JSON list of C-alpha atoms and ligand atoms in Angstrom, two decimals:
[
{"chain": "N", "resi": 1, "resn": "MET", "atom": "CA", "xyz": [-51.87, 105.45, 44.49]},
{"chain": "N", "resi": 2, "resn": "LEU", "atom": "CA", "xyz": [-50.98, 103.34, 41.50]},
{"chain": "N", "resi": 3, "resn": "ASN", "atom": "CA", "xyz": [-52.81, 100.03, 41.59]},
{"chain": "N", "resi": 4, "resn": "ILE", "atom": "CA", "xyz": [-52.03, 97.70, 38.73]},
{"chain": "N", "resi": 5, "resn": "VAL", "atom": "CA", "xyz": [-53.60, 94.38, 37.80]},
{"chain": "N", "resi": 6, "resn": "LEU", "atom": "CA", "xyz": [-51.18, 92.28, 35.80]},
{"chain": "N", "resi": 7, "resn": "PHE", "atom": "CA", "xyz": [-53.28, 89.98, 33.71]},
{"chain": "N", "resi": 8, "resn": "GLY", "atom": "CA", "xyz": [-52.48, 87.05, 31.44]},
{"chain": "N", "resi": 9, "resn": "PRO", "atom": "CA", "xyz": [-52.34, 83.28, 31.08]},
{"chain": "N", "resi": 10, "resn": "PRO", "atom": "CA", "xyz": [-49.87, 81.14, 33.04]},
{"chain": "N", "resi": 11, "resn": "GLY", "atom": "CA", "xyz": [-46.41, 81.60, 31.56]},
{"chain": "N", "resi": 12, "resn": "ALA", "atom": "CA", "xyz": [-47.15, 84.98, 29.97]},
{"chain": "N", "resi": 13, "resn": "GLY", "atom": "CA", "xyz": [-44.39, 86.66, 31.97]},
{"chain": "N", "resi": 14, "resn": "LYS", "atom": "CA", "xyz": [-46.45, 88.32, 34.69]},
{"chain": "N", "resi": 15, "resn": "GLY", "atom": "CA", "xyz": [-43.97, 87.56, 37.47]},
{"chain": "N", "resi": 16, "resn": "THR", "atom": "CA", "xyz": [-40.98, 88.81, 35.46]},
{"chain": "N", "resi": 17, "resn": "GLN", "atom": "CA", "xyz": [-42.66, 92.08, 34.54]},
{"chain": "N", "resi": 18, "resn": "ALA", "atom": "CA", "xyz": [-44.11, 92.51, 38.03]},
{"chain": "N", "resi": 19, "resn": "GLU", "atom": "CA", "xyz": [-40.62, 92.45, 39.55]},
{"chain": "N", "resi": 20, "resn": "LYS", "atom": "CA", "xyz": [-39.44, 95.19, 37.20]},
{"chain": "N", "resi": 21, "resn": "LEU", "atom": "CA", "xyz": [-42.55, 97.33, 37.74]},
{"chain": "N", "resi": 22, "resn": "VAL", "atom": "CA", "xyz": [-42.27, 96.98, 41.51]},
{"chain": "N", "resi": 23, "resn": "LYS", "atom": "CA", "xyz": [-38.71, 98.35, 41.41]},
{"chain": "N", "resi": 24, "resn": "LYS", "atom": "CA", "xyz": [-39.51, 101.22, 39.10]},
{"chain": "N", "resi": 25, "resn": "TYR", "atom": "CA", "xyz": [-42.68, 102.44, 40.80]},
{"chain": "N", "resi": 26, "resn": "GLN", "atom": "CA", "xyz": [-41.98, 101.17, 44.34]},
{"chain": "N", "resi": 27, "resn": "LEU", "atom": "CA", "xyz": [-45.14, 99.13, 44.55]},
{"chain": "N", "resi": 28, "resn": "VAL", "atom": "CA", "xyz": [-46.11, 96.27, 46.82]},
{"chain": "N", "resi": 29, "resn": "HIS", "atom": "CA", "xyz": [-46.08, 93.03, 44.82]},
{"chain": "N", "resi": 30, "resn": "LEU", "atom": "CA", "xyz": [-48.91, 90.65, 45.67]},
{"chain": "N", "resi": 31, "resn": "SER", "atom": "CA", "xyz": [-48.67, 87.38, 43.76]},
{"chain": "N", "resi": 32, "resn": "THR", "atom": "CA", "xyz": [-51.37, 84.97, 44.90]},
{"chain": "N", "resi": 33, "resn": "GLY", "atom": "CA", "xyz": [-49.38, 82.03, 43.47]},
{"chain": "N", "resi": 34, "resn": "ASP", "atom": "CA", "xyz": [-46.28, 83.05, 45.49]},
{"chain": "N", "resi": 35, "resn": "ILE", "atom": "CA", "xyz": [-48.35, 83.51, 48.64]},
{"chain": "N", "resi": 36, "resn": "PHE", "atom": "CA", "xyz": [-49.93, 80.06, 48.23]},
{"chain": "N", "resi": 37, "resn": "ARG", "atom": "CA", "xyz": [-46.48, 78.52, 47.62]},
{"chain": "N", "resi": 38, "resn": "ALA", "atom": "CA", "xyz": [-45.09, 80.19, 50.75]},
{"chain": "N", "resi": 39, "resn": "ASN", "atom": "CA", "xyz": [-48.02, 78.77, 52.74]},
{"chain": "N", "resi": 40, "resn": "ILE", "atom": "CA", "xyz": [-47.37, 75.29, 51.34]},
{"chain": "N", "resi": 41, "resn": "LYS", "atom": "CA", "xyz": [-43.69, 75.58, 52.29]},
{"chain": "N", "resi": 42, "resn": "ASN", "atom": "CA", "xyz": [-44.61, 76.63, 55.82]},
{"chain": "N", "resi": 43, "resn": "GLY", "atom": "CA", "xyz": [-47.17, 73.85, 56.16]},
{"chain": "N", "resi": 44, "resn": "THR", "atom": "CA", "xyz": [-50.09, 76.15, 57.04]},
{"chain": "N", "resi": 45, "resn": "GLU", "atom": "CA", "xyz": [-53.73, 75.07, 56.82]},
{"chain": "N", "resi": 46, "resn": "LEU", "atom": "CA", "xyz": [-54.20, 77.45, 53.88]},
{"chain": "N", "resi": 47, "resn": "GLY", "atom": "CA", "xyz": [-51.20, 75.85, 52.17]},
{"chain": "N", "resi": 48, "resn": "LYS", "atom": "CA", "xyz": [-52.58, 72.35, 52.65]},
{"chain": "N", "resi": 49, "resn": "LEU", "atom": "CA", "xyz": [-55.90, 73.37, 51.18]},
{"chain": "N", "resi": 50, "resn": "ALA", "atom": "CA", "xyz": [-54.39, 75.26, 48.24]},
{"chain": "N", "resi": 51, "resn": "LYS", "atom": "CA", "xyz": [-51.99, 72.44, 47.36]},
{"chain": "N", "resi": 52, "resn": "GLY", "atom": "CA", "xyz": [-54.82, 70.06, 46.48]},
{"chain": "N", "resi": 53, "resn": "TYR", "atom": "CA", "xyz": [-56.04, 72.44, 43.79]},
{"chain": "N", "resi": 54, "resn": "MET", "atom": "CA", "xyz": [-52.64, 73.64, 42.57]},
{"chain": "N", "resi": 55, "resn": "ASP", "atom": "CA", "xyz": [-51.39, 70.09, 42.05]},
{"chain": "N", "resi": 56, "resn": "LYS", "atom": "CA", "xyz": [-54.26, 69.50, 39.64]},
{"chain": "N", "resi": 57, "resn": "GLY", "atom": "CA", "xyz": [-53.88, 72.83, 37.86]},
{"chain": "N", "resi": 58, "resn": "GLU", "atom": "CA", "xyz": [-57.23, 74.03, 39.18]},
{"chain": "N", "resi": 59, "resn": "LEU", "atom": "CA", "xyz": [-58.04, 77.38, 40.72]},
{"chain": "N", "resi": 60, "resn": "VAL", "atom": "CA", "xyz": [-58.17, 77.61, 44.49]},
{"chain": "N", "resi": 61, "resn": "PRO", "atom": "CA", "xyz": [-61.79, 78.44, 45.54]},
{"chain": "N", "resi": 62, "resn": "ASP", "atom": "CA", "xyz": [-62.73, 82.12, 45.40]},
{"chain": "N", "resi": 63, "resn": "GLU", "atom": "CA", "xyz": [-63.73, 82.46, 49.03]},
{"chain": "N", "resi": 64, "resn": "VAL", "atom": "CA", "xyz": [-60.33, 81.29, 50.30]},
{"chain": "N", "resi": 65, "resn": "THR", "atom": "CA", "xyz": [-58.37, 83.30, 47.74]},
{"chain": "N", "resi": 66, "resn": "ILE", "atom": "CA", "xyz": [-60.28, 86.53, 48.31]},
{"chain": "N", "resi": 67, "resn": "LYS", "atom": "CA", "xyz": [-59.95, 86.30, 52.09]},
{"chain": "N", "resi": 68, "resn": "MET", "atom": "CA", "xyz": [-56.22, 85.73, 51.80]},
{"chain": "N", "resi": 69, "resn": "LEU", "atom": "CA", "xyz": [-55.72, 88.61, 49.36]},
{"chain": "N", "resi": 70, "resn": "GLU", "atom": "CA", "xyz": [-57.68, 91.03, 51.54]},
{"chain": "N", "resi": 71, "resn": "SER", "atom": "CA", "xyz": [-55.64, 90.12, 54.58]},
{"chain": "N", "resi": 72, "resn": "GLU", "atom": "CA", "xyz": [-52.40, 90.67, 52.58]},
{"chain": "N", "resi": 73, "resn": "VAL", "atom": "CA", "xyz": [-53.52, 94.10, 51.36]},
{"chain": "N", "resi": 74, "resn": "GLY", "atom": "CA", "xyz": [-54.40, 95.00, 54.94]},
{"chain": "N", "resi": 75, "resn": "LYS", "atom": "CA", "xyz": [-50.78, 94.45, 56.04]},
{"chain": "N", "resi": 76, "resn": "TYR", "atom": "CA", "xyz": [-49.58, 97.63, 54.32]},
{"chain": "N", "resi": 77, "resn": "ALA", "atom": "CA", "xyz": [-50.48, 100.96, 55.88]},
{"chain": "N", "resi": 78, "resn": "TYR", "atom": "CA", "xyz": [-49.31, 103.55, 53.35]},
{"chain": "N", "resi": 79, "resn": "PRO", "atom": "CA", "xyz": [-48.11, 101.85, 50.19]},
{"chain": "N", "resi": 80, "resn": "LYS", "atom": "CA", "xyz": [-47.45, 103.78, 46.97]},
{"chain": "N", "resi": 81, "resn": "GLY", "atom": "CA", "xyz": [-49.59, 101.19, 45.28]},
{"chain": "N", "resi": 82, "resn": "PHE", "atom": "CA", "xyz": [-50.11, 97.51, 44.67]},
{"chain": "N", "resi": 83, "resn": "ILE", "atom": "CA", "xyz": [-49.37, 95.26, 41.78]},
{"chain": "N", "resi": 84, "resn": "PHE", "atom": "CA", "xyz": [-51.79, 92.36, 41.72]},
{"chain": "N", "resi": 85, "resn": "ASP", "atom": "CA", "xyz": [-50.14, 89.43, 39.94]},
{"chain": "N", "resi": 86, "resn": "GLY", "atom": "CA", "xyz": [-52.32, 86.38, 39.35]},
{"chain": "N", "resi": 87, "resn": "PHE", "atom": "CA", "xyz": [-55.33, 88.01, 41.00]},
{"chain": "N", "resi": 88, "resn": "PRO", "atom": "CA", "xyz": [-58.16, 88.44, 40.16]},
{"chain": "N", "resi": 89, "resn": "ARG", "atom": "CA", "xyz": [-58.64, 85.23, 38.20]},
{"chain": "N", "resi": 90, "resn": "THR", "atom": "CA", "xyz": [-62.46, 85.04, 38.23]},
{"chain": "N", "resi": 91, "resn": "THR", "atom": "CA", "xyz": [-65.27, 87.56, 37.93]},
{"chain": "N", "resi": 92, "resn": "ALA", "atom": "CA", "xyz": [-66.16, 87.00, 41.60]},
{"chain": "N", "resi": 93, "resn": "GLN", "atom": "CA", "xyz": [-62.57, 87.86, 42.57]},
{"chain": "N", "resi": 94, "resn": "ALA", "atom": "CA", "xyz": [-62.59, 91.01, 40.43]},
{"chain": "N", "resi": 95, "resn": "GLN", "atom": "CA", "xyz": [-65.88, 92.17, 41.94]},
{"chain": "N", "resi": 96, "resn": "ALA", "atom": "CA", "xyz": [-64.62, 91.46, 45.45]},
{"chain": "N", "resi": 97, "resn": "LEU", "atom": "CA", "xyz": [-61.40, 93.38, 44.76]},
{"chain": "N", "resi": 98, "resn": "ASP", "atom": "CA", "xyz": [-63.27, 96.46, 43.49]},
{"chain": "N", "resi": 99, "resn": "LYS", "atom": "CA", "xyz": [-65.57, 96.36, 46.50]},
{"chain": "N", "resi": 100, "resn": "PHE", "atom": "CA", "xyz": [-62.73, 95.90, 48.97]},
{"chain": "N", "resi": 101, "resn": "LEU", "atom": "CA", "xyz": [-60.63, 98.70, 47.45]},
{"chain": "N", "resi": 102, "resn": "ALA", "atom": "CA", "xyz": [-63.65, 101.00, 47.46]},
{"chain": "N", "resi": 103, "resn": "THR", "atom": "CA", "xyz": [-64.05, 100.57, 51.23]},
{"chain": "N", "resi": 104, "resn": "ARG", "atom": "CA", "xyz": [-60.57, 102.09, 51.48]},
{"chain": "N", "resi": 105, "resn": "ASN", "atom": "CA", "xyz": [-61.30, 104.80, 48.92]},
{"chain": "N", "resi": 106, "resn": "LEU", "atom": "CA", "xyz": [-59.05, 103.06, 46.42]},
{"chain": "N", "resi": 107, "resn": "SER", "atom": "CA", "xyz": [-59.50, 101.63, 42.94]},
{"chain": "N", "resi": 108, "resn": "ILE", "atom": "CA", "xyz": [-57.62, 99.82, 40.19]},
{"chain": "N", "resi": 109, "resn": "THR", "atom": "CA", "xyz": [-55.70, 102.29, 38.03]},
{"chain": "N", "resi": 110, "resn": "ILE", "atom": "CA", "xyz": [-54.98, 100.04, 35.06]},
{"chain": "N", "resi": 111, "resn": "THR", "atom": "CA", "xyz": [-55.14, 96.40, 33.99]},
{"chain": "N", "resi": 112, "resn": "LEU", "atom": "CA", "xyz": [-52.22, 95.31, 31.84]},
{"chain": "N", "resi": 113, "resn": "ALA", "atom": "CA", "xyz": [-52.93, 92.16, 29.84]},
{"chain": "N", "resi": 114, "resn": "LEU", "atom": "CA", "xyz": [-50.03, 90.13, 28.41]},
{"chain": "N", "resi": 115, "resn": "GLU", "atom": "CA", "xyz": [-51.04, 88.01, 25.42]},
{"chain": "N", "resi": 116, "resn": "VAL", "atom": "CA", "xyz": [-49.08, 84.92, 24.38]},
{"chain": "N", "resi": 117, "resn": "ASP", "atom": "CA", "xyz": [-50.30, 82.02, 22.24]},
{"chain": "N", "resi": 118, "resn": "GLU", "atom": "CA", "xyz": [-50.99, 78.66, 23.84]},
{"chain": "N", "resi": 119, "resn": "GLU", "atom": "CA", "xyz": [-48.17, 76.60, 22.33]},
{"chain": "N", "resi": 120, "resn": "GLU", "atom": "CA", "xyz": [-45.56, 79.18, 23.35]},
{"chain": "N", "resi": 121, "resn": "LEU", "atom": "CA", "xyz": [-47.03, 79.25, 26.88]},
{"chain": "N", "resi": 122, "resn": "THR", "atom": "CA", "xyz": [-46.78, 75.49, 27.30]},
{"chain": "N", "resi": 123, "resn": "LYS", "atom": "CA", "xyz": [-43.19, 75.49, 26.04]},
{"chain": "N", "resi": 124, "resn": "ARG", "atom": "CA", "xyz": [-42.17, 78.31, 28.40]},
{"chain": "N", "resi": 125, "resn": "ILE", "atom": "CA", "xyz": [-43.79, 76.73, 31.46]},
{"chain": "N", "resi": 126, "resn": "LEU", "atom": "CA", "xyz": [-42.27, 73.29, 30.89]},
{"chain": "N", "resi": 127, "resn": "LEU", "atom": "CA", "xyz": [-38.85, 74.94, 30.51]},
{"chain": "N", "resi": 128, "resn": "ARG", "atom": "CA", "xyz": [-39.42, 76.94, 33.71]},
{"chain": "N", "resi": 129, "resn": "GLY", "atom": "CA", "xyz": [-40.40, 73.68, 35.45]},
{"chain": "N", "resi": 130, "resn": "LYS", "atom": "CA", "xyz": [-37.07, 72.10, 34.55]},
{"chain": "N", "resi": 131, "resn": "GLU", "atom": "CA", "xyz": [-35.19, 75.09, 35.96]},
{"chain": "N", "resi": 132, "resn": "SER", "atom": "CA", "xyz": [-37.24, 75.84, 39.08]},
{"chain": "N", "resi": 133, "resn": "GLY", "atom": "CA", "xyz": [-38.49, 72.40, 40.06]},
{"chain": "N", "resi": 134, "resn": "ARG", "atom": "CA", "xyz": [-42.02, 73.79, 40.50]},
{"chain": "N", "resi": 135, "resn": "ALA", "atom": "CA", "xyz": [-44.20, 70.66, 40.41]},
{"chain": "N", "resi": 136, "resn": "ASP", "atom": "CA", "xyz": [-47.15, 72.20, 38.57]},
{"chain": "N", "resi": 137, "resn": "ASP", "atom": "CA", "xyz": [-44.77, 73.42, 35.84]},
{"chain": "N", "resi": 138, "resn": "GLN", "atom": "CA", "xyz": [-43.36, 69.98, 35.06]},
{"chain": "N", "resi": 139, "resn": "ASP", "atom": "CA", "xyz": [-46.38, 67.97, 34.00]},
{"chain": "N", "resi": 140, "resn": "GLU", "atom": "CA", "xyz": [-47.83, 68.81, 30.60]},
{"chain": "N", "resi": 141, "resn": "ASN", "atom": "CA", "xyz": [-51.35, 67.72, 31.62]},
{"chain": "N", "resi": 142, "resn": "ILE", "atom": "CA", "xyz": [-51.35, 70.06, 34.63]},
{"chain": "N", "resi": 143, "resn": "VAL", "atom": "CA", "xyz": [-50.00, 72.89, 32.48]},
{"chain": "N", "resi": 144, "resn": "ARG", "atom": "CA", "xyz": [-52.72, 72.36, 29.86]},
{"chain": "N", "resi": 145, "resn": "ASN", "atom": "CA", "xyz": [-55.35, 72.28, 32.60]},
{"chain": "N", "resi": 146, "resn": "ARG", "atom": "CA", "xyz": [-54.11, 75.64, 33.92]},
{"chain": "N", "resi": 147, "resn": "VAL", "atom": "CA", "xyz": [-54.37, 77.14, 30.46]},
{"chain": "N", "resi": 148, "resn": "LYS", "atom": "CA", "xyz": [-57.89, 75.66, 30.21]},
{"chain": "N", "resi": 149, "resn": "GLU", "atom": "CA", "xyz": [-58.85, 77.19, 33.58]},
{"chain": "N", "resi": 150, "resn": "TYR", "atom": "CA", "xyz": [-57.48, 80.50, 32.31]},
{"chain": "N", "resi": 151, "resn": "ASN", "atom": "CA", "xyz": [-59.50, 80.34, 29.09]},
{"chain": "N", "resi": 152, "resn": "ASN", "atom": "CA", "xyz": [-62.72, 79.35, 30.88]},
{"chain": "N", "resi": 153, "resn": "LYS", "atom": "CA", "xyz": [-62.63, 81.41, 34.06]},
{"chain": "N", "resi": 154, "resn": "THR", "atom": "CA", "xyz": [-60.04, 84.16, 33.74]},
{"chain": "N", "resi": 155, "resn": "ALA", "atom": "CA", "xyz": [-60.09, 85.33, 30.12]},
{"chain": "N", "resi": 156, "resn": "PRO", "atom": "CA", "xyz": [-63.72, 86.57, 30.46]},
{"chain": "N", "resi": 157, "resn": "LEU", "atom": "CA", "xyz": [-62.37, 89.16, 32.91]},
{"chain": "N", "resi": 158, "resn": "LYS", "atom": "CA", "xyz": [-60.94, 91.07, 29.94]},
{"chain": "N", "resi": 159, "resn": "GLU", "atom": "CA", "xyz": [-64.52, 92.12, 29.21]},
{"chain": "N", "resi": 160, "resn": "PHE", "atom": "CA", "xyz": [-64.97, 93.20, 32.85]},
{"chain": "N", "resi": 161, "resn": "TYR", "atom": "CA", "xyz": [-61.99, 95.60, 32.69]},
{"chain": "N", "resi": 162, "resn": "LEU", "atom": "CA", "xyz": [-62.74, 96.65, 29.11]},
{"chain": "N", "resi": 163, "resn": "LYS", "atom": "CA", "xyz": [-66.15, 97.89, 30.28]},
{"chain": "N", "resi": 164, "resn": "GLN", "atom": "CA", "xyz": [-64.40, 99.91, 32.98]},
{"chain": "N", "resi": 165, "resn": "GLU", "atom": "CA", "xyz": [-62.06, 101.28, 30.28]},
{"chain": "N", "resi": 166, "resn": "LYS", "atom": "CA", "xyz": [-59.06, 100.03, 32.22]},
{"chain": "N", "resi": 167, "resn": "LEU", "atom": "CA", "xyz": [-57.78, 97.24, 29.98]},
{"chain": "N", "resi": 168, "resn": "LYS", "atom": "CA", "xyz": [-54.54, 97.67, 28.03]},
{"chain": "N", "resi": 169, "resn": "THR", "atom": "CA", "xyz": [-53.32, 94.72, 25.99]},
{"chain": "N", "resi": 170, "resn": "ILE", "atom": "CA", "xyz": [-49.77, 93.97, 24.95]},
{"chain": "N", "resi": 171, "resn": "GLN", "atom": "CA", "xyz": [-48.14, 91.11, 23.02]},
{"chain": "N", "resi": 172, "resn": "GLY", "atom": "CA", "xyz": [-46.10, 89.15, 25.55]},
{"chain": "N", "resi": 173, "resn": "ALA", "atom": "CA", "xyz": [-43.99, 87.36, 22.92]},
{"chain": "N", "resi": 174, "resn": "GLY", "atom": "CA", "xyz": [-41.23, 90.00, 22.54]},
{"chain": "N", "resi": 175, "resn": "GLY", "atom": "CA", "xyz": [-38.12, 90.67, 24.58]},
{"chain": "N", "resi": 176, "resn": "ILE", "atom": "CA", "xyz": [-38.44, 91.26, 28.34]},
{"chain": "N", "resi": 177, "resn": "ASP", "atom": "CA", "xyz": [-37.09, 94.83, 28.20]},
{"chain": "N", "resi": 178, "resn": "ASP", "atom": "CA", "xyz": [-39.17, 95.82, 25.16]},
{"chain": "N", "resi": 179, "resn": "ILE", "atom": "CA", "xyz": [-42.34, 94.62, 26.87]},
{"chain": "N", "resi": 180, "resn": "PHE", "atom": "CA", "xyz": [-41.36, 96.44, 30.05]},
{"chain": "N", "resi": 181, "resn": "THR", "atom": "CA", "xyz": [-40.86, 99.70, 28.13]},
{"chain": "N", "resi": 182, "resn": "GLU", "atom": "CA", "xyz": [-44.30, 99.30, 26.54]},
{"chain": "N", "resi": 183, "resn": "LEU", "atom": "CA", "xyz": [-45.94, 98.63, 29.92]},
{"chain": "N", "resi": 184, "resn": "CYS", "atom": "CA", "xyz": [-44.32, 101.72, 31.44]},
{"chain": "N", "resi": 185, "resn": "LYS", "atom": "CA", "xyz": [-45.58, 103.85, 28.54]},
{"chain": "N", "resi": 186, "resn": "MET", "atom": "CA", "xyz": [-49.11, 102.53, 29.07]},
{"chain": "N", "resi": 187, "resn": "ILE", "atom": "CA", "xyz": [-48.94, 103.22, 32.78]},
{"chain": "N", "resi": 188, "resn": "GLU", "atom": "CA", "xyz": [-47.62, 106.73, 32.37]},
{"chain": "N", "resi": 189, "resn": "ALA", "atom": "CA", "xyz": [-50.17, 107.58, 29.70]},
{"chain": "N", "resi": 190, "resn": "ASN", "atom": "CA", "xyz": [-53.04, 106.36, 31.84]},
{"chain": "N", "resi": 191, "resn": "ALA", "atom": "CA", "xyz": [-52.12, 107.07, 35.44]},
{"chain": "N", "resi": 192, "resn": "LYS", "atom": "CA", "xyz": [-52.36, 110.66, 36.52]},
{"chain": "N", "resi": 193, "resn": "THR", "atom": "CA", "xyz": [-50.75, 109.77, 39.83]},
{"chain": "N", "resi": 194, "resn": "VAL", "atom": "CA", "xyz": [-47.37, 108.76, 38.35]},
{"chain": "U", "resi": 201, "resn": "ADP", "atom": "P1", "xyz": [-49.18, 80.76, 36.78]},
{"chain": "U", "resi": 201, "resn": "ADP", "atom": "O1", "xyz": [-49.63, 82.16, 36.45]},
{"chain": "U", "resi": 201, "resn": "ADP", "atom": "O2", "xyz": [-47.94, 80.35, 36.04]},
{"chain": "U", "resi": 201, "resn": "ADP", "atom": "O3", "xyz": [-50.27, 79.74, 36.69]},
{"chain": "U", "resi": 201, "resn": "ADP", "atom": "P2", "xyz": [-49.29, 81.27, 39.64]},
{"chain": "U", "resi": 201, "resn": "ADP", "atom": "O4", "xyz": [-48.16, 81.20, 40.56]},
{"chain": "U", "resi": 201, "resn": "ADP", "atom": "O5", "xyz": [-49.94, 82.60, 39.40]},
{"chain": "U", "resi": 201, "resn": "ADP", "atom": "O6", "xyz": [-48.71, 80.69, 38.27]},
{"chain": "U", "resi": 201, "resn": "ADP", "atom": "O7", "xyz": [-50.45, 80.25, 40.08]},
{"chain": "U", "resi": 201, "resn": "ADP", "atom": "C1", "xyz": [-50.19, 78.93, 40.42]},
{"chain": "U", "resi": 201, "resn": "ADP", "atom": "C2", "xyz": [-51.46, 78.24, 40.94]},
{"chain": "U", "resi": 201, "resn": "ADP", "atom": "O8", "xyz": [-51.90, 78.91, 42.15]},
{"chain": "U", "resi": 201, "resn": "ADP", "atom": "C3", "xyz": [-52.67, 78.30, 40.01]},
{"chain": "U", "resi": 201, "resn": "ADP", "atom": "O9", "xyz": [-52.67, 77.24, 39.07]},
{"chain": "U", "resi": 201, "resn": "ADP", "atom": "C4", "xyz": [-53.83, 78.17, 41.03]},
{"chain": "U", "resi": 201, "resn": "ADP", "atom": "O10", "xyz": [-54.00, 76.83, 41.43]},
{"chain": "U", "resi": 201, "resn": "ADP", "atom": "C5", "xyz": [-53.32, 78.94, 42.23]},
{"chain": "U", "resi": 201, "resn": "ADP", "atom": "N1", "xyz": [-53.77, 80.37, 42.19]},
{"chain": "U", "resi": 201, "resn": "ADP", "atom": "C6", "xyz": [-52.95, 81.46, 42.06]},
{"chain": "U", "resi": 201, "resn": "ADP", "atom": "N2", "xyz": [-53.67, 82.59, 42.06]},
{"chain": "U", "resi": 201, "resn": "ADP", "atom": "C7", "xyz": [-54.97, 82.23, 42.17]},
{"chain": "U", "resi": 201, "resn": "ADP", "atom": "C8", "xyz": [-56.22, 82.94, 42.20]},
{"chain": "U", "resi": 201, "resn": "ADP", "atom": "N3", "xyz": [-56.26, 84.29, 42.11]},
{"chain": "U", "resi": 201, "resn": "ADP", "atom": "N4", "xyz": [-57.36, 82.23, 42.33]},
{"chain": "U", "resi": 201, "resn": "ADP", "atom": "C9", "xyz": [-57.33, 80.89, 42.43]},
{"chain": "U", "resi": 201, "resn": "ADP", "atom": "N5", "xyz": [-56.21, 80.15, 42.39]},
{"chain": "U", "resi": 201, "resn": "ADP", "atom": "C10", "xyz": [-55.04, 80.81, 42.26]}
]
């Protein structure tokens, strides 16, 4: 199985690249942000809880997020692999993911980190907000808070995957197709299963 963690700050292009990778390698795409948004739309209890945090640009608590992710993974019997987009976002989430995958004799194959500088991120997200209407993309204070959460809680995870020798970093400022080509090269050089 090919299990990819797509890593990077909000607005780095994780969702865009995830869609392309999913098509090419026939993976299951699990975006925690998308799952939370679907829950909000459907008015579930999980959605109500998540909304309070998302509206402020804060992370949803680990316990809730981990439980949700595990239940999503459990829905697929024989996938070719998963692409985790927006998860893990904290060390506790990364540890829980490793532990959970291990119980199924699985592991993360590679972590692909997209790097984009902060000013470019803010610009991209505010533009996306105008086009998509996503509330947390329209308010500059919320956007800056998300970047802050990323720097404080998520960026340290690079060290976690570096220690496991799974981290591959790429500049996310180039063209969509060029970045995609680079990501595919990294995957194929590192994943024996492809
Ligand atoms: P972006 O990467 O642009 O911030 P996402 O859709 O990945 O967009 O996330 C939107 C919001 O959903 C986050 O700001 C956070 O509140 C919540 N969220 C998504 N994934 C997680 C996660 N793994 N842990 C905690 N909160 C999350």
